[in-house]
Every structure is written in structure tokens, then in C-alpha cells.
Amino acid sequence: MAMLEDAHRVLKPDGIFISISFGQPHFRRPLFDSPKFTWSVEWNTFGDAFHYFFYVLKKGRRSLDGKVSSERVQPPSISLLHKTAILV
């Protein structure tokens, strides 16, 4: 919780904090939706074998005025498998 408090404290209005975690939304949302914070929360999953959760917290407005939501963002365009070029 201390990490979230410090992230919220140093973010400017409309600042964005991104958290990538194995923590599922039903465990993380109670922390993110604490009355201490004034940010909206969006999330999505990515990964095949293991699911990672990508949370976007934007300071300035609470998600649905404090109501719990399942607002999801579009998956990030991250490919964990990419081609590399070998120059000889």
C-alpha cells in the first residue's frame, strides 16, 4: 500500500501509473480503489502460459465515482516473442 500511496503522491494531475503484475483484479482492485486515491483504474491481461495483468491508473478521477468496475483497456501491443536480426 505504501508504494501506491507514494506513486499517487508524486503523480501530477492526469498523471499515469502503470503496474504489470501476476495479481488478479479481484485482489488488486480493493487496493487501487482505496478512498485515499483519486485515480481511475483500467486493466487487461496478456500472456499465454502465464497471465500478466496490465493496470493503468490515471490520477484525477475515480473509476465510476468509487464504484467497482471491470473497465478493461485494449491489450498492449507487446510481443514477448520477436525476431532478431543477426548481422555478419
PDB file of C-alpha atoms in Angstrom:
ATOM      1  CA  MET A   1       0.000   0.000   0.000  1.00  0.00           C
ATOM      2  CA  ALA A   2       2.906   2.369   0.745  1.00  0.00           C
ATOM      3  CA  MET A   3       4.117   2.077  -2.856  1.00  0.00           C
ATOM      4  CA  LEU A   4       0.672   3.064  -4.186  1.00  0.00           C
ATOM      5  CA  GLU A   5       0.461   5.968  -1.740  1.00  0.00           C
ATOM      6  CA  ASP A   6       3.849   7.287  -2.894  1.00  0.00           C
ATOM      7  CA  ALA A   7       3.003   6.804  -6.582  1.00  0.00           C
ATOM      8  CA  HIS A   8      -0.264   8.703  -6.076  1.00  0.00           C
ATOM      9  CA  ARG A   9       1.508  11.452  -4.126  1.00  0.00           C
ATOM     10  CA  VAL A  10       4.122  12.182  -6.829  1.00  0.00           C
ATOM     11  CA  LEU A  11       1.825  11.910  -9.861  1.00  0.00           C
ATOM     12  CA  LYS A  12       0.722  15.214 -11.324  1.00  0.00           C
ATOM     13  CA  PRO A  13      -2.980  15.646 -12.191  1.00  0.00           C
ATOM     14  CA  ASP A  14      -3.771  13.366 -15.155  1.00  0.00           C
ATOM     15  CA  GLY A  15      -0.503  11.507 -14.499  1.00  0.00           C
ATOM     16  CA  ILE A  16      -0.455   7.788 -15.304  1.00  0.00           C
ATOM     17  CA  PHE A  17       0.931   4.945 -13.207  1.00  0.00           C
ATOM     18  CA  ILE A  18       1.286   1.552 -14.907  1.00  0.00           C
ATOM     19  CA  SER A  19       1.517  -1.662 -12.919  1.00  0.00           C
ATOM     20  CA  ILE A  20       2.241  -5.047 -14.503  1.00  0.00           C
ATOM     21  CA  SER A  21       1.575  -7.909 -12.125  1.00  0.00           C
ATOM     22  CA  PHE A  22       0.511 -11.505 -11.686  1.00  0.00           C
ATOM     23  CA  GLY A  23      -2.053 -10.152  -9.177  1.00  0.00           C
ATOM     24  CA  GLN A  24      -5.613 -10.732 -10.395  1.00  0.00           C
ATOM     25  CA  PRO A  25      -8.080  -7.820 -10.482  1.00  0.00           C
ATOM     26  CA  HIS A  26     -10.244  -9.120  -7.628  1.00  0.00           C
ATOM     27  CA  PHE A  27      -7.143  -8.918  -5.378  1.00  0.00           C
ATOM     28  CA  ARG A  28      -5.749  -5.623  -6.725  1.00  0.00           C
ATOM     29  CA  ARG A  29      -8.928  -3.564  -7.129  1.00  0.00           C
ATOM     30  CA  PRO A  30      -9.581  -3.157  -3.372  1.00  0.00           C
ATOM     31  CA  LEU A  31      -6.091  -1.634  -3.058  1.00  0.00           C
ATOM     32  CA  PHE A  32      -6.413   0.586  -6.139  1.00  0.00           C
ATOM     33  CA  ASP A  33      -9.936   1.726  -5.155  1.00  0.00           C
ATOM     34  CA  SER A  34      -8.982   2.856  -1.649  1.00  0.00           C
ATOM     35  CA  PRO A  35     -10.676   6.158  -0.666  1.00  0.00           C
ATOM     36  CA  LYS A  36      -7.162   7.642  -0.353  1.00  0.00           C
ATOM     37  CA  PHE A  37      -6.743   7.640  -4.136  1.00  0.00           C
ATOM     38  CA  THR A  38      -8.291   9.775  -6.862  1.00  0.00           C
ATOM     39  CA  TRP A  39      -7.474   7.746  -9.936  1.00  0.00           C
ATOM     40  CA  SER A  40      -9.341   5.725 -12.496  1.00  0.00           C
ATOM     41  CA  VAL A  41      -8.365   2.094 -12.982  1.00  0.00           C
ATOM     42  CA  GLU A  42      -8.325   0.208 -16.264  1.00  0.00           C
ATOM     43  CA  TRP A  43      -6.831  -3.226 -16.827  1.00  0.00           C
ATOM     44  CA  ASN A  44      -6.244  -6.044 -19.268  1.00  0.00           C
ATOM     45  CA  THR A  45      -4.401  -9.343 -19.438  1.00  0.00           C
ATOM     46  CA  PHE A  46      -1.667 -10.567 -21.708  1.00  0.00           C
ATOM     47  CA  GLY A  47       0.497 -13.656 -21.907  1.00  0.00           C
ATOM     48  CA  ASP A  48      -0.140 -17.228 -22.952  1.00  0.00           C
ATOM     49  CA  ALA A  49       1.306 -19.690 -20.446  1.00  0.00           C
ATOM     50  CA  PHE A  50       1.009 -17.237 -17.544  1.00  0.00           C
ATOM     51  CA  HIS A  51      -1.397 -14.340 -17.464  1.00  0.00           C
ATOM     52  CA  TYR A  52       0.019 -10.950 -16.635  1.00  0.00           C
ATOM     53  CA  PHE A  53      -2.290  -8.143 -15.610  1.00  0.00           C
ATOM     54  CA  PHE A  54      -1.631  -4.693 -17.036  1.00  0.00           C
ATOM     55  CA  TYR A  55      -3.159  -1.952 -14.852  1.00  0.00           C
ATOM     56  CA  VAL A  56      -3.363   1.697 -15.930  1.00  0.00           C
ATOM     57  CA  LEU A  57      -4.115   4.129 -13.097  1.00  0.00           C
ATOM     58  CA  LYS A  58      -4.807   7.720 -14.154  1.00  0.00           C
ATOM     59  CA  LYS A  59      -4.816  10.329 -11.412  1.00  0.00           C
ATOM     60  CA  GLY A  60      -7.630  12.840 -11.240  1.00  0.00           C
ATOM     61  CA  ARG A  61     -10.897  10.942 -11.387  1.00  0.00           C
ATOM     62  CA  ARG A  62     -12.061   7.816  -9.609  1.00  0.00           C
ATOM     63  CA  SER A  63     -13.436   4.840 -11.540  1.00  0.00           C
ATOM     64  CA  LEU A  64     -17.226   5.304 -11.683  1.00  0.00           C
ATOM     65  CA  ASP A  65     -17.023   7.638  -8.675  1.00  0.00           C
ATOM     66  CA  GLY A  66     -15.677   4.876  -6.438  1.00  0.00           C
ATOM     67  CA  LYS A  67     -17.874   2.027  -7.646  1.00  0.00           C
ATOM     68  CA  VAL A  68     -16.081  -1.171  -8.559  1.00  0.00           C
ATOM     69  CA  SER A  69     -15.938  -1.728 -12.280  1.00  0.00           C
ATOM     70  CA  SER A  70     -14.344  -4.133 -14.680  1.00  0.00           C
ATOM     71  CA  GLU A  71     -13.156  -1.496 -17.072  1.00  0.00           C
ATOM     72  CA  ARG A  72     -10.643  -3.034 -19.420  1.00  0.00           C
ATOM     73  CA  VAL A  73      -8.192  -1.406 -21.780  1.00  0.00           C
ATOM     74  CA  GLN A  74      -7.102  -2.680 -25.155  1.00  0.00           C
ATOM     75  CA  PRO A  75      -4.258  -5.196 -24.886  1.00  0.00           C
ATOM     76  CA  PRO A  76      -0.840  -3.606 -25.213  1.00  0.00           C
ATOM     77  CA  SER A  77       0.940  -4.251 -28.468  1.00  0.00           C
ATOM     78  CA  ILE A  78       3.726  -6.195 -26.798  1.00  0.00           C
ATOM     79  CA  SER A  79       5.101  -9.336 -28.339  1.00  0.00           C
ATOM     80  CA  LEU A  80       7.207 -11.411 -25.996  1.00  0.00           C
ATOM     81  CA  LEU A  81       8.451 -13.364 -28.997  1.00  0.00           C
ATOM     82  CA  HIS A  82      10.145 -11.153 -31.529  1.00  0.00           C
ATOM     83  CA  LYS A  83      12.569 -11.671 -34.363  1.00  0.00           C
ATOM     84  CA  THR A  84      16.143 -10.537 -34.010  1.00  0.00           C
ATOM     85  CA  ALA A  85      18.464  -9.787 -36.859  1.00  0.00           C
ATOM     86  CA  ILE A  86      21.959 -11.189 -36.842  1.00  0.00           C
ATOM     87  CA  LEU A  87      24.431  -9.144 -38.821  1.00  0.00           C
ATOM     88  CA  VAL A  88      27.502 -10.943 -40.105  1.00  0.00           C
TER      89      VAL A  88
END
